[in-house]
Amino acid sequence: WMRQRVDNRQTLPRMHINLSSQTLIASEHFRDWMSLLIEHVRLAQQITVEVTETFAMRNPAESAMLLQQIRELGCRVALDDFGAGYSSLSQLKLLPLDYLKIDGSLVRNVLDDPQDRAILDTVIRLGKALDLPLIAEHAATAAHVDALFAMGVDFVQGYGADRGAPLD
């Protein structure tokens, strides 16, 4: 699908690919696979690879090397599910990231719960201080979308923004 769009000179949307920790850890051929994908599509800058906070923080030094390899291929990197795991905030600045993706558990009740709103505000300020664009998951309604943008989130994901659809 991606290659057909490129060959037909159609716009290729930004694609976010979630990679499991099993894929990242168990596959010694991961970089080769990514290289082939990038070579085949020829639009690495349109691809963002998402890795979970839990994976990245399990071994920050090793994760940083892997994430840097992904970036060297021309892709962007997002830290997914931020706020749901057990991150060490001091380690966060060591990871070569292009986005910080805020876990939906921090977004879900932001309209009604002042404590959730305060936690989300802190995460947003952290992301801004690290100069990372922020993506908020679970923007379930238009009111969520409006509130998240007003708080300083750069991008939203969820039914309040759009519904998933088949590629065609």
Short mmCIF file of N, CA and C in Angstrom, two decimals:
data_model
loop_
_atom_site.label_atom_id
_atom_site.label_comp_id
_atom_site.label_asym_id
_atom_site.label_seq_id
_atom_site.Cartn_x
_atom_site.Cartn_y
_atom_site.Cartn_z
N TRP A 1 0.83 -1.19 0.00
CA TRP A 1 0.00 0.00 0.00
C TRP A 1 0.88 1.25 0.00
N MET A 2 1.88 1.27 0.86
CA MET A 2 2.76 2.44 0.94
C MET A 2 3.53 2.62 -0.37
N ARG A 3 4.08 1.55 -0.88
CA ARG A 3 4.88 1.63 -2.10
C ARG A 3 4.02 2.05 -3.29
N GLN A 4 2.80 1.53 -3.36
CA GLN A 4 1.91 1.91 -4.45
C GLN A 4 1.64 3.41 -4.43
N ARG A 5 1.42 3.95 -3.25
CA ARG A 5 1.18 5.39 -3.14
C ARG A 5 2.41 6.18 -3.58
N VAL A 6 3.58 5.75 -3.18
CA VAL A 6 4.81 6.44 -3.57
C VAL A 6 4.98 6.37 -5.08
N ASP A 7 4.80 5.17 -5.66
CA ASP A 7 4.97 4.99 -7.10
C ASP A 7 3.97 5.83 -7.90
N ASN A 8 2.78 6.04 -7.36
CA ASN A 8 1.74 6.82 -8.04
C ASN A 8 1.81 8.31 -7.66
N ARG A 9 2.87 8.69 -6.97
CA ARG A 9 3.09 10.08 -6.55
C ARG A 9 1.93 10.62 -5.72
N GLN A 10 1.35 9.74 -4.92
CA GLN A 10 0.30 10.16 -4.01
C GLN A 10 0.93 10.51 -2.66
N THR A 11 0.23 11.31 -1.91
CA THR A 11 0.71 11.69 -0.59
C THR A 11 0.68 10.48 0.34
N LEU A 12 1.76 10.30 1.03
CA LEU A 12 1.82 9.24 2.03
C LEU A 12 1.65 9.89 3.39
N PRO A 13 0.63 9.52 4.13
CA PRO A 13 0.43 10.15 5.43
C PRO A 13 1.52 9.70 6.41
N ARG A 14 1.68 10.46 7.47
CA ARG A 14 2.60 10.06 8.54
C ARG A 14 2.06 8.76 9.11
N MET A 15 2.95 7.76 9.18
CA MET A 15 2.57 6.44 9.67
C MET A 15 3.26 6.20 11.01
N HIS A 16 2.49 5.81 12.02
CA HIS A 16 3.05 5.43 13.32
C HIS A 16 2.98 3.92 13.43
N ILE A 17 4.13 3.31 13.69
CA ILE A 17 4.21 1.86 13.79
C ILE A 17 4.57 1.50 15.22
N ASN A 18 3.68 0.79 15.90
CA ASN A 18 3.95 0.33 17.25
C ASN A 18 4.76 -0.95 17.18
N LEU A 19 5.89 -0.96 17.86
CA LEU A 19 6.72 -2.16 17.90
C LEU A 19 6.72 -2.72 19.31
N SER A 20 6.47 -4.00 19.39
CA SER A 20 6.44 -4.65 20.70
C SER A 20 7.86 -4.83 21.23
N SER A 21 7.95 -4.96 22.53
CA SER A 21 9.27 -5.20 23.12
C SER A 21 9.84 -6.53 22.64
N GLN A 22 8.97 -7.52 22.37
CA GLN A 22 9.45 -8.81 21.86
C GLN A 22 10.13 -8.62 20.51
N THR A 23 9.55 -7.79 19.65
CA THR A 23 10.15 -7.52 18.35
C THR A 23 11.50 -6.85 18.52
N LEU A 24 11.54 -5.87 19.39
CA LEU A 24 12.76 -5.10 19.57
C LEU A 24 13.86 -5.90 20.25
N ILE A 25 13.50 -6.75 21.19
CA ILE A 25 14.50 -7.50 21.95
C ILE A 25 14.89 -8.79 21.24
N ALA A 26 13.89 -9.54 20.79
CA ALA A 26 14.15 -10.89 20.30
C ALA A 26 14.72 -10.92 18.88
N SER A 27 14.47 -9.89 18.12
CA SER A 27 14.89 -9.95 16.72
C SER A 27 16.25 -9.31 16.53
N GLU A 28 17.24 -10.15 16.29
CA GLU A 28 18.57 -9.64 16.00
C GLU A 28 18.62 -9.04 14.60
N HIS A 29 17.59 -9.30 13.81
CA HIS A 29 17.54 -8.80 12.44
C HIS A 29 16.63 -7.58 12.30
N PHE A 30 16.25 -6.99 13.43
CA PHE A 30 15.32 -5.87 13.41
C PHE A 30 15.84 -4.72 12.53
N ARG A 31 17.08 -4.31 12.74
CA ARG A 31 17.61 -3.19 11.95
C ARG A 31 17.61 -3.51 10.46
N ASP A 32 17.96 -4.75 10.10
CA ASP A 32 17.94 -5.15 8.69
C ASP A 32 16.52 -5.05 8.12
N TRP A 33 15.55 -5.51 8.91
CA TRP A 33 14.15 -5.46 8.49
C TRP A 33 13.71 -4.01 8.29
N MET A 34 14.04 -3.15 9.25
CA MET A 34 13.68 -1.73 9.13
C MET A 34 14.36 -1.11 7.91
N SER A 35 15.61 -1.45 7.69
CA SER A 35 16.34 -0.90 6.53
C SER A 35 15.66 -1.29 5.22
N LEU A 36 15.24 -2.56 5.13
CA LEU A 36 14.54 -3.01 3.92
C LEU A 36 13.21 -2.29 3.75
N LEU A 37 12.49 -2.10 4.83
CA LEU A 37 11.22 -1.39 4.77
C LEU A 37 11.45 0.04 4.27
N ILE A 38 12.43 0.71 4.84
CA ILE A 38 12.72 2.09 4.46
C ILE A 38 13.15 2.16 3.00
N GLU A 39 14.00 1.23 2.58
CA GLU A 39 14.47 1.20 1.20
C GLU A 39 13.30 0.96 0.24
N HIS A 40 12.39 0.07 0.64
CA HIS A 40 11.24 -0.27 -0.19
C HIS A 40 10.29 0.92 -0.34
N VAL A 41 10.03 1.60 0.74
CA VAL A 41 9.06 2.69 0.73
C VAL A 41 9.69 4.00 0.26
N ARG A 42 10.94 4.21 0.61
CA ARG A 42 11.69 5.41 0.25
C ARG A 42 11.14 6.68 0.87
N LEU A 43 10.46 6.57 1.98
CA LEU A 43 9.96 7.75 2.66
C LEU A 43 10.07 7.58 4.18
N ALA A 44 11.27 7.39 4.64
CA ALA A 44 11.48 7.15 6.07
C ALA A 44 10.96 8.29 6.92
N GLN A 45 11.03 9.52 6.40
CA GLN A 45 10.61 10.66 7.20
C GLN A 45 9.11 10.63 7.50
N GLN A 46 8.36 9.80 6.80
CA GLN A 46 6.92 9.68 7.07
C GLN A 46 6.62 8.63 8.14
N ILE A 47 7.63 7.92 8.61
CA ILE A 47 7.42 6.82 9.55
C ILE A 47 7.91 7.22 10.94
N THR A 48 7.03 7.02 11.91
CA THR A 48 7.39 7.18 13.32
C THR A 48 7.26 5.82 13.98
N VAL A 49 8.33 5.38 14.60
CA VAL A 49 8.33 4.11 15.33
C VAL A 49 8.00 4.41 16.79
N GLU A 50 7.00 3.72 17.31
CA GLU A 50 6.60 3.91 18.69
C GLU A 50 7.08 2.73 19.54
N VAL A 51 7.76 3.06 20.64
CA VAL A 51 8.18 2.06 21.61
C VAL A 51 7.60 2.46 22.96
N THR A 52 7.25 1.47 23.76
CA THR A 52 6.61 1.78 25.03
C THR A 52 7.61 2.28 26.07
N GLU A 53 7.07 3.06 26.97
CA GLU A 53 7.86 3.57 28.09
C GLU A 53 8.46 2.41 28.88
N THR A 54 7.68 1.37 29.11
CA THR A 54 8.16 0.23 29.89
C THR A 54 9.38 -0.39 29.23
N PHE A 55 9.33 -0.59 27.91
CA PHE A 55 10.48 -1.15 27.20
C PHE A 55 11.68 -0.22 27.30
N ALA A 56 11.48 1.05 27.00
CA ALA A 56 12.60 1.99 26.95
C ALA A 56 13.28 2.16 28.30
N MET A 57 12.51 2.12 29.37
CA MET A 57 13.08 2.37 30.69
C MET A 57 13.64 1.11 31.35
N ARG A 58 13.36 -0.06 30.76
CA ARG A 58 13.90 -1.29 31.31
C ARG A 58 15.43 -1.28 31.25
N ASN A 59 15.95 -0.79 30.15
CA ASN A 59 17.39 -0.66 29.98
C ASN A 59 17.63 0.60 29.14
N PRO A 60 17.67 1.77 29.78
CA PRO A 60 17.74 3.03 29.04
C PRO A 60 18.95 3.15 28.11
N ALA A 61 20.10 2.67 28.52
CA ALA A 61 21.29 2.80 27.68
C ALA A 61 21.14 1.98 26.40
N GLU A 62 20.70 0.73 26.53
CA GLU A 62 20.50 -0.14 25.36
C GLU A 62 19.38 0.42 24.48
N SER A 63 18.31 0.89 25.12
CA SER A 63 17.20 1.47 24.36
C SER A 63 17.65 2.69 23.58
N ALA A 64 18.46 3.53 24.19
CA ALA A 64 18.94 4.73 23.51
C ALA A 64 19.71 4.37 22.25
N MET A 65 20.53 3.31 22.32
CA MET A 65 21.28 2.89 21.13
C MET A 65 20.34 2.42 20.03
N LEU A 66 19.34 1.61 20.39
CA LEU A 66 18.39 1.10 19.40
C LEU A 66 17.58 2.24 18.80
N LEU A 67 17.12 3.16 19.62
CA LEU A 67 16.32 4.28 19.12
C LEU A 67 17.16 5.17 18.21
N GLN A 68 18.41 5.33 18.54
CA GLN A 68 19.29 6.12 17.68
C GLN A 68 19.48 5.44 16.32
N GLN A 69 19.58 4.11 16.31
CA GLN A 69 19.68 3.39 15.05
C GLN A 69 18.44 3.62 14.19
N ILE A 70 17.27 3.61 14.83
CA ILE A 70 16.02 3.85 14.10
C ILE A 70 16.04 5.26 13.50
N ARG A 71 16.49 6.23 14.30
CA ARG A 71 16.57 7.61 13.81
C ARG A 71 17.57 7.74 12.67
N GLU A 72 18.67 7.00 12.73
CA GLU A 72 19.68 7.06 11.67
C GLU A 72 19.14 6.54 10.34
N LEU A 73 18.11 5.70 10.40
CA LEU A 73 17.46 5.24 9.18
C LEU A 73 16.57 6.33 8.57
N GLY A 74 16.33 7.39 9.33
CA GLY A 74 15.51 8.49 8.85
C GLY A 74 14.13 8.55 9.46
N CYS A 75 13.81 7.59 10.31
CA CYS A 75 12.51 7.56 10.96
C CYS A 75 12.52 8.43 12.22
N ARG A 76 11.35 8.75 12.68
CA ARG A 76 11.20 9.44 13.96
C ARG A 76 10.85 8.39 15.00
N VAL A 77 11.02 8.78 16.28
CA VAL A 77 10.77 7.86 17.38
C VAL A 77 9.84 8.53 18.40
N ALA A 78 8.83 7.78 18.84
CA ALA A 78 7.91 8.26 19.87
C ALA A 78 7.97 7.31 21.06
N LEU A 79 7.95 7.89 22.25
CA LEU A 79 7.85 7.09 23.47
C LEU A 79 6.37 6.97 23.79
N ASP A 80 5.84 5.76 23.63
CA ASP A 80 4.41 5.48 23.76
C ASP A 80 4.05 5.17 25.21
N ASP A 81 2.79 5.42 25.56
CA ASP A 81 2.23 5.09 26.88
C ASP A 81 2.93 5.82 28.02
N PHE A 82 3.48 7.02 27.74
CA PHE A 82 4.19 7.73 28.80
C PHE A 82 3.22 8.07 29.92
N GLY A 83 3.65 7.79 31.14
CA GLY A 83 2.85 8.05 32.32
C GLY A 83 2.16 6.81 32.86
N ALA A 84 2.21 5.72 32.12
CA ALA A 84 1.56 4.49 32.57
C ALA A 84 2.56 3.51 33.14
N GLY A 85 3.82 3.70 32.84
CA GLY A 85 4.85 2.77 33.27
C GLY A 85 5.58 3.24 34.50
N TYR A 86 6.85 2.94 34.55
CA TYR A 86 7.63 3.23 35.73
C TYR A 86 8.86 4.05 35.37
N SER A 87 8.66 5.10 34.59
CA SER A 87 9.81 5.82 34.07
C SER A 87 10.60 6.53 35.16
N SER A 88 11.86 6.60 34.92
CA SER A 88 12.74 7.44 35.71
C SER A 88 12.89 8.73 34.92
N LEU A 89 12.37 9.81 35.44
CA LEU A 89 12.36 11.04 34.68
C LEU A 89 13.76 11.51 34.34
N SER A 90 14.73 11.19 35.19
CA SER A 90 16.10 11.60 34.90
C SER A 90 16.65 10.84 33.69
N GLN A 91 16.15 9.65 33.41
CA GLN A 91 16.60 8.86 32.26
C GLN A 91 15.93 9.31 30.96
N LEU A 92 14.79 9.96 31.09
CA LEU A 92 14.01 10.35 29.91
C LEU A 92 14.82 11.24 28.97
N LYS A 93 15.59 12.14 29.52
CA LYS A 93 16.34 13.07 28.68
C LYS A 93 17.49 12.39 27.91
N LEU A 94 17.83 11.16 28.28
CA LEU A 94 18.90 10.45 27.60
C LEU A 94 18.44 9.72 26.35
N LEU A 95 17.12 9.56 26.20
CA LEU A 95 16.60 8.82 25.05
C LEU A 95 16.47 9.74 23.84
N PRO A 96 16.91 9.27 22.66
CA PRO A 96 16.78 10.08 21.45
C PRO A 96 15.34 9.99 20.92
N LEU A 97 14.51 10.92 21.34
CA LEU A 97 13.08 10.89 21.01
C LEU A 97 12.70 12.06 20.12
N ASP A 98 11.64 11.85 19.35
CA ASP A 98 11.06 12.92 18.54
C ASP A 98 9.68 13.32 19.04
N TYR A 99 9.01 12.43 19.79
CA TYR A 99 7.69 12.70 20.34
C TYR A 99 7.56 12.04 21.71
N LEU A 100 6.70 12.61 22.52
CA LEU A 100 6.31 11.98 23.78
C LEU A 100 4.81 11.76 23.68
N LYS A 101 4.40 10.49 23.75
CA LYS A 101 3.00 10.13 23.58
C LYS A 101 2.40 9.82 24.94
N ILE A 102 1.48 10.66 25.37
CA ILE A 102 0.91 10.60 26.71
C ILE A 102 -0.14 9.50 26.78
N ASP A 103 0.01 8.63 27.76
CA ASP A 103 -0.91 7.50 27.92
C ASP A 103 -2.33 7.99 28.16
N GLY A 104 -3.28 7.25 27.61
CA GLY A 104 -4.70 7.59 27.73
C GLY A 104 -5.21 7.61 29.15
N SER A 105 -4.57 6.87 30.04
CA SER A 105 -5.02 6.88 31.44
C SER A 105 -4.86 8.26 32.07
N LEU A 106 -3.96 9.08 31.54
CA LEU A 106 -3.77 10.44 32.04
C LEU A 106 -4.72 11.43 31.37
N VAL A 107 -5.35 11.01 30.29
CA VAL A 107 -6.21 11.89 29.50
C VAL A 107 -7.69 11.64 29.78
N ARG A 108 -8.03 10.40 30.01
CA ARG A 108 -9.43 9.96 30.07
C ARG A 108 -10.33 10.84 30.93
N ASN A 109 -9.90 11.23 32.12
CA ASN A 109 -10.75 11.98 33.05
C ASN A 109 -10.35 13.44 33.20
N VAL A 110 -9.59 13.95 32.26
CA VAL A 110 -9.04 15.30 32.40
C VAL A 110 -10.13 16.38 32.46
N LEU A 111 -11.29 16.12 31.88
CA LEU A 111 -12.36 17.11 31.89
C LEU A 111 -13.04 17.23 33.24
N ASP A 112 -13.02 16.16 34.02
CA ASP A 112 -13.80 16.12 35.26
C ASP A 112 -12.98 16.04 36.54
N ASP A 113 -11.74 15.64 36.45
CA ASP A 113 -10.95 15.37 37.65
C ASP A 113 -9.78 16.35 37.75
N PRO A 114 -9.81 17.27 38.72
CA PRO A 114 -8.73 18.26 38.85
C PRO A 114 -7.37 17.62 39.11
N GLN A 115 -7.34 16.49 39.78
CA GLN A 115 -6.05 15.82 40.03
C GLN A 115 -5.48 15.26 38.73
N ASP A 116 -6.31 14.63 37.92
CA ASP A 116 -5.84 14.13 36.63
C ASP A 116 -5.37 15.29 35.75
N ARG A 117 -6.08 16.39 35.80
CA ARG A 117 -5.70 17.57 35.01
C ARG A 117 -4.33 18.10 35.47
N ALA A 118 -4.11 18.12 36.79
CA ALA A 118 -2.83 18.60 37.31
C ALA A 118 -1.68 17.68 36.90
N ILE A 119 -1.91 16.37 36.94
CA ILE A 119 -0.88 15.42 36.52
C ILE A 119 -0.59 15.60 35.04
N LEU A 120 -1.63 15.71 34.23
CA LEU A 120 -1.45 15.90 32.79
C LEU A 120 -0.71 17.21 32.52
N ASP A 121 -1.06 18.26 33.23
CA ASP A 121 -0.38 19.54 33.06
C ASP A 121 1.11 19.41 33.36
N THR A 122 1.45 18.64 34.38
CA THR A 122 2.86 18.42 34.72
C THR A 122 3.59 17.67 33.61
N VAL A 123 2.95 16.65 33.05
CA VAL A 123 3.55 15.90 31.95
C VAL A 123 3.75 16.80 30.73
N ILE A 124 2.78 17.65 30.46
CA ILE A 124 2.89 18.57 29.32
C ILE A 124 4.04 19.53 29.54
N ARG A 125 4.16 20.07 30.73
CA ARG A 125 5.28 20.99 31.02
C ARG A 125 6.62 20.27 30.90
N LEU A 126 6.67 19.02 31.33
CA LEU A 126 7.90 18.23 31.19
C LEU A 126 8.26 18.05 29.71
N GLY A 127 7.28 17.66 28.91
CA GLY A 127 7.51 17.49 27.48
C GLY A 127 7.99 18.77 26.82
N LYS A 128 7.39 19.87 27.19
CA LYS A 128 7.79 21.16 26.62
C LYS A 128 9.22 21.50 27.05
N ALA A 129 9.56 21.24 28.31
CA ALA A 129 10.92 21.52 28.80
C ALA A 129 11.95 20.68 28.06
N LEU A 130 11.57 19.47 27.66
CA LEU A 130 12.46 18.58 26.91
C LEU A 130 12.40 18.85 25.41
N ASP A 131 11.58 19.83 25.02
CA ASP A 131 11.42 20.23 23.62
C ASP A 131 10.91 19.07 22.76
N LEU A 132 9.95 18.31 23.33
CA LEU A 132 9.35 17.19 22.61
C LEU A 132 7.90 17.51 22.27
N PRO A 133 7.51 17.37 21.01
CA PRO A 133 6.09 17.48 20.68
C PRO A 133 5.31 16.39 21.41
N LEU A 134 4.10 16.75 21.86
CA LEU A 134 3.29 15.85 22.67
C LEU A 134 2.09 15.34 21.90
N ILE A 135 1.86 14.03 22.01
CA ILE A 135 0.69 13.37 21.43
C ILE A 135 -0.12 12.81 22.60
N ALA A 136 -1.40 13.14 22.67
CA ALA A 136 -2.27 12.63 23.73
C ALA A 136 -3.18 11.55 23.17
N GLU A 137 -3.14 10.38 23.81
CA GLU A 137 -4.02 9.27 23.43
C GLU A 137 -5.40 9.48 24.07
N HIS A 138 -6.39 8.74 23.55
CA HIS A 138 -7.74 8.68 24.12
C HIS A 138 -8.44 10.02 24.20
N ALA A 139 -8.28 10.84 23.18
CA ALA A 139 -9.06 12.07 23.08
C ALA A 139 -10.44 11.65 22.58
N ALA A 140 -11.30 11.28 23.50
CA ALA A 140 -12.54 10.59 23.15
C ALA A 140 -13.62 11.48 22.56
N THR A 141 -13.61 12.76 22.90
CA THR A 141 -14.67 13.67 22.45
C THR A 141 -14.05 14.97 21.93
N ALA A 142 -14.87 15.77 21.28
CA ALA A 142 -14.40 17.08 20.83
C ALA A 142 -13.99 17.94 22.02
N ALA A 143 -14.68 17.78 23.15
CA ALA A 143 -14.31 18.54 24.36
C ALA A 143 -12.92 18.14 24.84
N HIS A 144 -12.60 16.85 24.76
CA HIS A 144 -11.24 16.40 25.11
C HIS A 144 -10.21 17.06 24.18
N VAL A 145 -10.50 17.03 22.89
CA VAL A 145 -9.58 17.60 21.90
C VAL A 145 -9.33 19.07 22.21
N ASP A 146 -10.41 19.83 22.44
CA ASP A 146 -10.27 21.26 22.74
C ASP A 146 -9.46 21.49 24.01
N ALA A 147 -9.76 20.72 25.05
CA ALA A 147 -9.05 20.89 26.33
C ALA A 147 -7.58 20.54 26.19
N LEU A 148 -7.28 19.48 25.46
CA LEU A 148 -5.89 19.05 25.29
C LEU A 148 -5.08 20.07 24.51
N PHE A 149 -5.65 20.61 23.45
CA PHE A 149 -4.95 21.64 22.70
C PHE A 149 -4.76 22.89 23.55
N ALA A 150 -5.77 23.24 24.33
CA ALA A 150 -5.66 24.42 25.20
C ALA A 150 -4.57 24.24 26.26
N MET A 151 -4.37 22.99 26.68
CA MET A 151 -3.33 22.71 27.69
C MET A 151 -1.93 22.69 27.08
N GLY A 152 -1.84 22.60 25.76
CA GLY A 152 -0.52 22.63 25.13
C GLY A 152 -0.09 21.38 24.42
N VAL A 153 -0.98 20.39 24.32
CA VAL A 153 -0.67 19.17 23.56
C VAL A 153 -0.60 19.53 22.08
N ASP A 154 0.32 18.93 21.36
CA ASP A 154 0.51 19.24 19.94
C ASP A 154 -0.37 18.41 19.01
N PHE A 155 -0.60 17.15 19.37
CA PHE A 155 -1.38 16.23 18.54
C PHE A 155 -2.27 15.40 19.45
N VAL A 156 -3.41 14.96 18.90
CA VAL A 156 -4.31 14.09 19.66
C VAL A 156 -4.59 12.84 18.85
N GLN A 157 -4.97 11.80 19.57
CA GLN A 157 -5.35 10.53 18.96
C GLN A 157 -6.59 10.06 19.68
N GLY A 158 -7.62 9.71 18.94
CA GLY A 158 -8.84 9.20 19.55
C GLY A 158 -10.06 9.59 18.74
N TYR A 159 -11.20 9.07 19.15
CA TYR A 159 -12.44 9.28 18.42
C TYR A 159 -12.86 10.74 18.37
N GLY A 160 -12.42 11.56 19.32
CA GLY A 160 -12.75 12.98 19.28
C GLY A 160 -12.08 13.69 18.13
N ALA A 161 -11.00 13.10 17.63
CA ALA A 161 -10.29 13.69 16.49
C ALA A 161 -10.73 13.04 15.19
N ASP A 162 -10.84 11.71 15.18
CA ASP A 162 -11.22 10.99 13.98
C ASP A 162 -11.39 9.52 14.32
N ARG A 163 -12.13 8.83 13.53
CA ARG A 163 -12.31 7.39 13.68
C ARG A 163 -11.37 6.66 12.75
N GLY A 164 -10.92 5.50 13.17
CA GLY A 164 -10.08 4.69 12.31
C GLY A 164 -10.84 4.29 11.05
N ALA A 165 -10.11 4.07 9.99
CA ALA A 165 -10.73 3.68 8.73
C ALA A 165 -9.78 2.76 7.96
N PRO A 166 -10.34 1.95 7.08
CA PRO A 166 -9.46 1.11 6.24
C PRO A 166 -8.54 1.98 5.40
N LEU A 167 -7.39 1.43 5.00
CA LEU A 167 -6.41 2.18 4.24
C LEU A 167 -7.01 2.71 2.93
N ASP A 168 -7.82 1.92 2.27
CA ASP A 168 -8.36 2.37 0.98
C ASP A 168 -9.46 3.37 1.18
#
